PDB file of C-alpha atoms in Angstrom:
ATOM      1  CA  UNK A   1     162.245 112.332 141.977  1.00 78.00           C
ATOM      2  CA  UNK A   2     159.673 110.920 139.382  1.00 85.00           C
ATOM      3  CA  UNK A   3     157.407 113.131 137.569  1.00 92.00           C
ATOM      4  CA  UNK A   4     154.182 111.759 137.834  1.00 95.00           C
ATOM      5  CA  UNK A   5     150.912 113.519 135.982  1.00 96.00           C
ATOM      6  CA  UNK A   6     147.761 112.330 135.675  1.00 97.00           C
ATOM      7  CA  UNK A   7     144.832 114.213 133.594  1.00 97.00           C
ATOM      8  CA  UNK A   8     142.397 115.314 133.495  1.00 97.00           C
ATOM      9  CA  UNK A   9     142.710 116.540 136.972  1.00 96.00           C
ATOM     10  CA  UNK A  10     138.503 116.714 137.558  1.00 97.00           C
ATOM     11  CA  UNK A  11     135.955 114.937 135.878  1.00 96.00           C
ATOM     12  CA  UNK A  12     131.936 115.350 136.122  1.00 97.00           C
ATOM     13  CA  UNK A  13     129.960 112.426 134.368  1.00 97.00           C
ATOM     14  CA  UNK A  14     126.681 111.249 134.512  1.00 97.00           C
ATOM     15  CA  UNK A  15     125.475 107.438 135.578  1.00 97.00           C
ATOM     16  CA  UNK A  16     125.624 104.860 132.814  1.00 97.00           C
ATOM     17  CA  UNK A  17     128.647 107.034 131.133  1.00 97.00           C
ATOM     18  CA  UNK A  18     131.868 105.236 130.706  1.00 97.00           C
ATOM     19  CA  UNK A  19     134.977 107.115 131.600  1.00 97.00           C
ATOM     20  CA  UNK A  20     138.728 107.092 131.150  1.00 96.00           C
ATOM     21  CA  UNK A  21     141.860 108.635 132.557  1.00 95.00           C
ATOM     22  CA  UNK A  22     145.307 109.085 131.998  1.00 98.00           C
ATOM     23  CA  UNK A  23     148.677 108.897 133.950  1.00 98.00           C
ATOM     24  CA  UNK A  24     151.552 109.672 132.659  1.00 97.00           C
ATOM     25  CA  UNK A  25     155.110 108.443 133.936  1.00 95.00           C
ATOM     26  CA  UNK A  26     158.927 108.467 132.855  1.00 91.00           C
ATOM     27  CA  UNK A  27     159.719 105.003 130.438  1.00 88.00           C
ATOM     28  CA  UNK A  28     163.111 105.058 132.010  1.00 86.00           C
ATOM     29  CA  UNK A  29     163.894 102.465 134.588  1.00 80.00           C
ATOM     30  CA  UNK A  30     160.447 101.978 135.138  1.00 87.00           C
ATOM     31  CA  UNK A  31     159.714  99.628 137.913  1.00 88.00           C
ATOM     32  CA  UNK A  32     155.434  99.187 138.666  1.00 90.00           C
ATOM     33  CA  UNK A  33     152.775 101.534 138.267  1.00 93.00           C
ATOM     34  CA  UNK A  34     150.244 101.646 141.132  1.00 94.00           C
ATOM     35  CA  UNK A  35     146.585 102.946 140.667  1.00 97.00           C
ATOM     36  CA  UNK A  36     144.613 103.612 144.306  1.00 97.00           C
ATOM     37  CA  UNK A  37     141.147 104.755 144.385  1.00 97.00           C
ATOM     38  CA  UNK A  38     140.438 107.453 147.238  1.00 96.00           C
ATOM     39  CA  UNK A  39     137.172 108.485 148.775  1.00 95.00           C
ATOM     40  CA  UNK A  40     136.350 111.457 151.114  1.00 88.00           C
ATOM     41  CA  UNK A  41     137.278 110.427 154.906  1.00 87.00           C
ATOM     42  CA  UNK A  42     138.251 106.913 153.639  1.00 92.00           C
ATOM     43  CA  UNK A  43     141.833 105.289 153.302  1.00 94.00           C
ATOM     44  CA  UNK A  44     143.418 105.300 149.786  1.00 94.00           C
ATOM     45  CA  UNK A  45     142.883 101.558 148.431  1.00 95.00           C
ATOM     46  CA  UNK A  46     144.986 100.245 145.715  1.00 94.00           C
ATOM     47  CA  UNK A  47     143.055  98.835 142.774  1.00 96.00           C
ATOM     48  CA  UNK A  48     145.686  97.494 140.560  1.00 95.00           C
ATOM     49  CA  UNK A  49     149.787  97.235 140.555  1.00 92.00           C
ATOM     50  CA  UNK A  50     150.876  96.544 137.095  1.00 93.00           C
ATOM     51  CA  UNK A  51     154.272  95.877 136.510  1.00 90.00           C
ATOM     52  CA  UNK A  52     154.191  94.426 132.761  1.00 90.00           C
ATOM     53  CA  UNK A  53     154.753  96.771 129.679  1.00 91.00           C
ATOM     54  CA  UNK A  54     151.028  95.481 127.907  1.00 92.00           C
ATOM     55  CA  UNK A  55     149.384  94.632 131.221  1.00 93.00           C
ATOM     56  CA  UNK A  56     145.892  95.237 131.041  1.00 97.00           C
ATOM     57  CA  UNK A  57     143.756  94.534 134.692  1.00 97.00           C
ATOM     58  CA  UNK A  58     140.376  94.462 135.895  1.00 97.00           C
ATOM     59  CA  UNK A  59     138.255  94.785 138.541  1.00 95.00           C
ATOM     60  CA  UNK A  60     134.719  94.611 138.161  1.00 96.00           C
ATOM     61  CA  UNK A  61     133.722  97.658 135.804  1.00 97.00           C
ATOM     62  CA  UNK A  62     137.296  99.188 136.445  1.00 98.00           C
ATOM     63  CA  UNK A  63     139.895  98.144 134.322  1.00 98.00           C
ATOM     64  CA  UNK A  64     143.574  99.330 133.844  1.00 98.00           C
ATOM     65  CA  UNK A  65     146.335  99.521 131.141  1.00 98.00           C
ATOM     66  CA  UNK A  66     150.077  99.922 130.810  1.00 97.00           C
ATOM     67  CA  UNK A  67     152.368 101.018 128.274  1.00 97.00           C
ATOM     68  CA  UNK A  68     155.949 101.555 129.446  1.00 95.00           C
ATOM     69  CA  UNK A  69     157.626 102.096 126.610  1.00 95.00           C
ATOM     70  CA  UNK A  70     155.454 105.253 126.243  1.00 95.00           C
ATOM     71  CA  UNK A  71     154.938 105.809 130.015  1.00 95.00           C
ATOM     72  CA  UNK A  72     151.411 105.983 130.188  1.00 96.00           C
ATOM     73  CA  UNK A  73     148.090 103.878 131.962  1.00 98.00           C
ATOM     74  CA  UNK A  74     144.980 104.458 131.205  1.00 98.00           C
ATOM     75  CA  UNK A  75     141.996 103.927 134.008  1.00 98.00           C
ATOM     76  CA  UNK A  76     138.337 102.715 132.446  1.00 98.00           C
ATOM     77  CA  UNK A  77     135.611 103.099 134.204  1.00 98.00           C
ATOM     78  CA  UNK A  78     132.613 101.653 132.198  1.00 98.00           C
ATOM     79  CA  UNK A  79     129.220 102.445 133.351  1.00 97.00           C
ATOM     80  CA  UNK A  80     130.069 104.772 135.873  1.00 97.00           C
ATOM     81  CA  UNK A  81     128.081 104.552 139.164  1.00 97.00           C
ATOM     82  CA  UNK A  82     127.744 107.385 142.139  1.00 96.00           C
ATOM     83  CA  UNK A  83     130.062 105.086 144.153  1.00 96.00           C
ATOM     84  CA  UNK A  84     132.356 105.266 141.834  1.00 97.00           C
ATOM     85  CA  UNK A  85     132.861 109.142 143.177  1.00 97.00           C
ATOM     86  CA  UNK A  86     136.651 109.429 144.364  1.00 97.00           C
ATOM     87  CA  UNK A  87     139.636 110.588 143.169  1.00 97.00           C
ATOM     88  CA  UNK A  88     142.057 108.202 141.392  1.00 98.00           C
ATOM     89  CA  UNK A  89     145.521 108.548 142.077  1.00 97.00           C
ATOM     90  CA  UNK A  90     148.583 106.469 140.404  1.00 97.00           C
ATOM     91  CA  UNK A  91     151.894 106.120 141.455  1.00 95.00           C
ATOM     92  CA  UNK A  92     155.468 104.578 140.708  1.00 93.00           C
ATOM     93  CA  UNK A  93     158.316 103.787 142.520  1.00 88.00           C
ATOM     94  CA  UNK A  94     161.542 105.815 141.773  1.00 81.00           C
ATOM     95  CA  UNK A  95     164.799 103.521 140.273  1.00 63.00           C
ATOM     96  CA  UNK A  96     166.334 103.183 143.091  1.00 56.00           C
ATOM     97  CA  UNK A  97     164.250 100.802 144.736  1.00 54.00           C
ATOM     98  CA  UNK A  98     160.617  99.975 144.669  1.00 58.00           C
ATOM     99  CA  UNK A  99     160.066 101.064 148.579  1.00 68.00           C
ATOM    100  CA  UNK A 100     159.062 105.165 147.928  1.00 85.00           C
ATOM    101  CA  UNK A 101     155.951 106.344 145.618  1.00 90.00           C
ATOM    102  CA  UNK A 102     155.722 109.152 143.426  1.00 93.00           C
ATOM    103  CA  UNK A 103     152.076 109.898 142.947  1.00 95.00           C
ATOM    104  CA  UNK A 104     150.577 112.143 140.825  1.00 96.00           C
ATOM    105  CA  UNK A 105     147.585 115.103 141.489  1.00 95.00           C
ATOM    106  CA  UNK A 106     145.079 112.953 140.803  1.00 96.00           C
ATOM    107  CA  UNK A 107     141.869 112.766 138.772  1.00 97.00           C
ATOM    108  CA  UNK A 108     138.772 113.765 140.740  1.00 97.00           C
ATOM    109  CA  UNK A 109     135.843 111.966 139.330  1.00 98.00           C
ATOM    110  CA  UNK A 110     132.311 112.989 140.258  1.00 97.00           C
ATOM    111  CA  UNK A 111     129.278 110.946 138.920  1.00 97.00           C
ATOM    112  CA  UNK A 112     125.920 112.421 138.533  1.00 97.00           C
ATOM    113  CA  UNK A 113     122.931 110.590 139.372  1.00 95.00           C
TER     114      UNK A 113
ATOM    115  CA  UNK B   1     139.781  92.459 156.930  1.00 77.00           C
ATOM    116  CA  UNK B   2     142.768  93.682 157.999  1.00 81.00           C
ATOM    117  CA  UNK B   3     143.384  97.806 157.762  1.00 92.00           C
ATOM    118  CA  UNK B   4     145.857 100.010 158.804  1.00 96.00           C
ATOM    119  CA  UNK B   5     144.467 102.695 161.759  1.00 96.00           C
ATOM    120  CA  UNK B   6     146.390 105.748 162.530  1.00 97.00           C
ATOM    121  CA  UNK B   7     145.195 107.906 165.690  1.00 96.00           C
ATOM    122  CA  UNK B   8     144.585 110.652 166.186  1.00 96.00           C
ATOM    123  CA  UNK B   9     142.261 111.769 163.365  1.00 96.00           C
ATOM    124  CA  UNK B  10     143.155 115.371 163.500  1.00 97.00           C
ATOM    125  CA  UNK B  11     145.723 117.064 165.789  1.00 97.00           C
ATOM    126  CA  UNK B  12     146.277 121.027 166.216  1.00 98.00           C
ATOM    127  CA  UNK B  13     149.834 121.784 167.690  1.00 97.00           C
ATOM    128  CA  UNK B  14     151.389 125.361 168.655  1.00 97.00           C
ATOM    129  CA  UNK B  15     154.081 125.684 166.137  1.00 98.00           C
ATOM    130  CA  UNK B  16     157.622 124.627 167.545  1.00 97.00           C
ATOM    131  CA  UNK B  17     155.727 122.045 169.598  1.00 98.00           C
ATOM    132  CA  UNK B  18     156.622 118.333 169.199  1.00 98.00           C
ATOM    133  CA  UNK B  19     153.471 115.753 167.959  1.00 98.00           C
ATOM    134  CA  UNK B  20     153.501 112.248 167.268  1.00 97.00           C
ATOM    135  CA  UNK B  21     151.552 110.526 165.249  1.00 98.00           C
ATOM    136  CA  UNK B  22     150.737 106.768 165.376  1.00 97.00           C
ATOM    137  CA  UNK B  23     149.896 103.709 163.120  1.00 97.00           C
ATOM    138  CA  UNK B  24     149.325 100.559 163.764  1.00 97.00           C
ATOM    139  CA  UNK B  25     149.763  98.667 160.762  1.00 95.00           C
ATOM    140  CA  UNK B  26     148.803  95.034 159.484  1.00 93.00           C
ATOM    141  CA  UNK B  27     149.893  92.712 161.603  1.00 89.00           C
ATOM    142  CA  UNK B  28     152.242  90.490 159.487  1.00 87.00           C
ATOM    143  CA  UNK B  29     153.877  93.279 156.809  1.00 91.00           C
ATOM    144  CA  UNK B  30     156.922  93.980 156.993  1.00 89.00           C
ATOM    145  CA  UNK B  31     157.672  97.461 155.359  1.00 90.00           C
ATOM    146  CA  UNK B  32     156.084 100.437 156.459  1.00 93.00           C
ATOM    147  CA  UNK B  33     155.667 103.664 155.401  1.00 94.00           C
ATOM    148  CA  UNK B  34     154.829 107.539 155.690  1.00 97.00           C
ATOM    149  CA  UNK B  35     153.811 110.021 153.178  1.00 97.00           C
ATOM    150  CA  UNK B  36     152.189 113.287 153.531  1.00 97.00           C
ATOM    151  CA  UNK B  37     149.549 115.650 151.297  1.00 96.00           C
ATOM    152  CA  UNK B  38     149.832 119.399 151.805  1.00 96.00           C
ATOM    153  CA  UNK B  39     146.357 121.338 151.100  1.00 93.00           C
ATOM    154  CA  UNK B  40     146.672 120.865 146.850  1.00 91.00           C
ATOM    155  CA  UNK B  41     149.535 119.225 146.352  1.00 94.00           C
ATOM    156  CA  UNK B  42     150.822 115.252 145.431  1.00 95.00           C
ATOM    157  CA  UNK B  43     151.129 112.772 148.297  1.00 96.00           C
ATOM    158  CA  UNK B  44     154.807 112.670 149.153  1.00 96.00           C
ATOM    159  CA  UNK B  45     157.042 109.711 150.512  1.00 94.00           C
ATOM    160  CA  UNK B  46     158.334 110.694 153.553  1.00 96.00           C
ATOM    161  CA  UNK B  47     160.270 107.493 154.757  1.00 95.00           C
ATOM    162  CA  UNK B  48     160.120 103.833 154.675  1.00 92.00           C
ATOM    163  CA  UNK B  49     160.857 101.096 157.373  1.00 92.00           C
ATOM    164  CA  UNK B  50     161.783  97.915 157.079  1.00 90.00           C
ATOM    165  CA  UNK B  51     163.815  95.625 159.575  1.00 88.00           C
ATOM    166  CA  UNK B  52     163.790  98.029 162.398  1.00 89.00           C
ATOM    167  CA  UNK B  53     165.660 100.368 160.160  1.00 92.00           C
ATOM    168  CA  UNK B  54     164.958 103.139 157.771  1.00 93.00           C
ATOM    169  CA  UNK B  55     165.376 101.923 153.898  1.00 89.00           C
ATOM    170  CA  UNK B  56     164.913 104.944 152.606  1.00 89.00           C
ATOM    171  CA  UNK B  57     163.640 108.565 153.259  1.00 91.00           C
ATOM    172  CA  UNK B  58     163.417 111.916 150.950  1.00 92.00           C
ATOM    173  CA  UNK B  59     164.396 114.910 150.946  1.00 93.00           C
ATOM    174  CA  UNK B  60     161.479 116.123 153.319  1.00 94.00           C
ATOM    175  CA  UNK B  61     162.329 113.657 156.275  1.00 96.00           C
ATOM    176  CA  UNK B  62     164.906 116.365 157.567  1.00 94.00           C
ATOM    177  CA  UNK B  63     166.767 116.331 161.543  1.00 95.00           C
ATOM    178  CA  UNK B  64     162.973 117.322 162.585  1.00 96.00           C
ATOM    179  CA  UNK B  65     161.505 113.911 161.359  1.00 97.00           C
ATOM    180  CA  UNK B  66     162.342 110.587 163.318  1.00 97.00           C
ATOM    181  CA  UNK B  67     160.404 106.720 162.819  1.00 97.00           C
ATOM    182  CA  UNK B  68     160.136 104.079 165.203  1.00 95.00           C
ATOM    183  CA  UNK B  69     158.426 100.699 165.861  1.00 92.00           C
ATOM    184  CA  UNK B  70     158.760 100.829 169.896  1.00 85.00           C
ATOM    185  CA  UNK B  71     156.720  97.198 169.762  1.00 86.00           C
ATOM    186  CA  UNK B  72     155.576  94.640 167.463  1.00 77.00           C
ATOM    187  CA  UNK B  73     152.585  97.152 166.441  1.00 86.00           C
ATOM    188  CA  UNK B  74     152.803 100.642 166.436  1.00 93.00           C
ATOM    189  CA  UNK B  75     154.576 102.549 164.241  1.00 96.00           C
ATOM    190  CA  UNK B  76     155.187 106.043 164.515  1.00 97.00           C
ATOM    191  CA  UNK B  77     156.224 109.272 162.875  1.00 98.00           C
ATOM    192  CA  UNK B  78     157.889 112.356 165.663  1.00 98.00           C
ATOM    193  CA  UNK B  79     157.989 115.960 164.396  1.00 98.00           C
ATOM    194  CA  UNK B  80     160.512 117.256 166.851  1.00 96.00           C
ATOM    195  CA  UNK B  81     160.025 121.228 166.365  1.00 95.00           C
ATOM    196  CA  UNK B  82     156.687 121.770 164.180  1.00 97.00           C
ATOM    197  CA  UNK B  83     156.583 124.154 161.535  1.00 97.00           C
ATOM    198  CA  UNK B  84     153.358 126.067 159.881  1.00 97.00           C
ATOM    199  CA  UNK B  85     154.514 124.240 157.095  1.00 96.00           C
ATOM    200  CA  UNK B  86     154.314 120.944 158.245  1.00 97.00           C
ATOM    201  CA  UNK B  87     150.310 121.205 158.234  1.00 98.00           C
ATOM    202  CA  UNK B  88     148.907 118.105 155.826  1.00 98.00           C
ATOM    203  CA  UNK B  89     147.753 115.043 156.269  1.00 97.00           C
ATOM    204  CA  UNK B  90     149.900 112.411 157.260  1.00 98.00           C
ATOM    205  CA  UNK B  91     149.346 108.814 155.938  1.00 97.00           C
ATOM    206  CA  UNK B  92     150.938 105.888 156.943  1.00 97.00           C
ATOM    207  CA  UNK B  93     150.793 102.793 154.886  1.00 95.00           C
ATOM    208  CA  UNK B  94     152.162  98.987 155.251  1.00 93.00           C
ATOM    209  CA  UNK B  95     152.692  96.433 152.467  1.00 89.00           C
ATOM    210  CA  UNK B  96     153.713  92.643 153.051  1.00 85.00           C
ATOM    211  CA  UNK B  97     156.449  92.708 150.280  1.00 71.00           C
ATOM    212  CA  UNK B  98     158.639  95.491 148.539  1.00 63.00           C
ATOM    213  CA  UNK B  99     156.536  98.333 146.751  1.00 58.00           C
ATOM    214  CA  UNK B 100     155.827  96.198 143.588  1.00 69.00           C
ATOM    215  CA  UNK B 101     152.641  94.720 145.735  1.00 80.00           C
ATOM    216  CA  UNK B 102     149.793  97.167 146.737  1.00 86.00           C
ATOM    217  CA  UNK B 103     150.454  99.051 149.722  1.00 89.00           C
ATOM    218  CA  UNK B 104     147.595  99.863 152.450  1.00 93.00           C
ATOM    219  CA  UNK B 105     147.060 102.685 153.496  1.00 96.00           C
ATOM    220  CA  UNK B 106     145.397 104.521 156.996  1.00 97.00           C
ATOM    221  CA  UNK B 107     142.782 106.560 156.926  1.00 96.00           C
ATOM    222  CA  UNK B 108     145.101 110.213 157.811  1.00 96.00           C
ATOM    223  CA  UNK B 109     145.693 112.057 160.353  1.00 97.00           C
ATOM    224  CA  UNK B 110     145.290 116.203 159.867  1.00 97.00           C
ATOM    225  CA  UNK B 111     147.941 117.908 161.011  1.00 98.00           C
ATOM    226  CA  UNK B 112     147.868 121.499 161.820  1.00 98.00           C
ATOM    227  CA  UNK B 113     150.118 124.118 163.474  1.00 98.00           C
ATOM    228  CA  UNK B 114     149.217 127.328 164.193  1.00 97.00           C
TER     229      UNK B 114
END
């Protein structure tokens, strides 16, 4: 079992504020780190799957980082938007074999209009 | 674009009562998956699937849990005996490669047992 954390677990801002998040992982045998952004009533959808200690992604205004030496990955969200409203969840495969994720709770993010 | 569906949306069972819940995932993966969220708690793996064949399955996926791909499409997840405990939603997920590519996942479906 992976120990997976990710804080802060909710997060108000208001529109136009730039945001960040954390997850936190175990640096041993690490394998990928998966971020998935999750609306209300939709499917989880996976934003980025970073595999390289020093990977840094993007994705419009969200971007990702990875340090896996320290076992952390930091989500940006610059200029947040009410569409950006979800709940962020990341995730890593266990050392056994990449085909099981251990998520963590999650960071709900609410943006204020 | 392609998307995992999982029916039904919500299900209520009498506990001890067998359910089954279905997926259909995308068309040309080859690994598929289930996890579940409990009211508060992390998603949890439940299983994977690959080849006709579970790969691997945690702790959770107990004598009460079976898979099965009974056609080229539909992939689904039997609770033989349902506990109160076994209330969460269930998500099924597919991904083309191993786990180091993005999986997709279904929308849910809400489990409950009373």
């Amino acid at each position: 079992i992976l120990n997976v954390e990710q804080s802060p677990q909710s997060l108000h801002v208001q529109e136009g504020d730039s945001t960040n998040f954390t997850c936190s992982f175990p640096s041993s045998n690490f394998y990928a780190l998966h971020w998935y952004r999750w609306e209300t009533a939709k499917s989880p959808e996976a934003l980025f799957v970073m595999t390289l200690n020093g990977d840094e992604k993007k994705k419009g205004r969200i971007s990702a980082t990875l340090n896996t030496k320290e076992g952390y990955s930091y989500l940006y969200i610059k200029g947040s938007q009410p569409e950006d409203s979800a709940t962020y969840l990341c995730a890593s495969p266990d050392q056994t074999g990449a085909n099981n994720l251990f998520f963590g709770t999650g960071t709900r993010l609410t943006v204020i209009p | 674009e392609p998307e995992v569906t999982q029916t039904p949306s919500h299900q209520v069972t009498q506990m001890g009562q067998e359910v089954i819940l279905r997926c259909v995932p995308i068309s040309n993966h080859l690994y598929f998956y289930w996890y579940r969220q409990i009211l508060g708690q992390k998603v949890e793996f439940l299983v994977s699937f690959y080849n006709n064949e579970i790969s691997e399955k945690s702790e959770i996926f107990d004598d009460q849990f079976s898979v099965e791909r009974p056609d080229g499409s539909n992939f689904t997840l039997k609770i033989r005996s349902t506990k109160l405990e076994d209330s969460a939603m269930y998500f099924c997920a597919s991904s083309g490669t191993a786990m180091n590519t993005e999986a997709f996942f279904g929308q849910g479906t809400r489990l409950t047992v009373v």
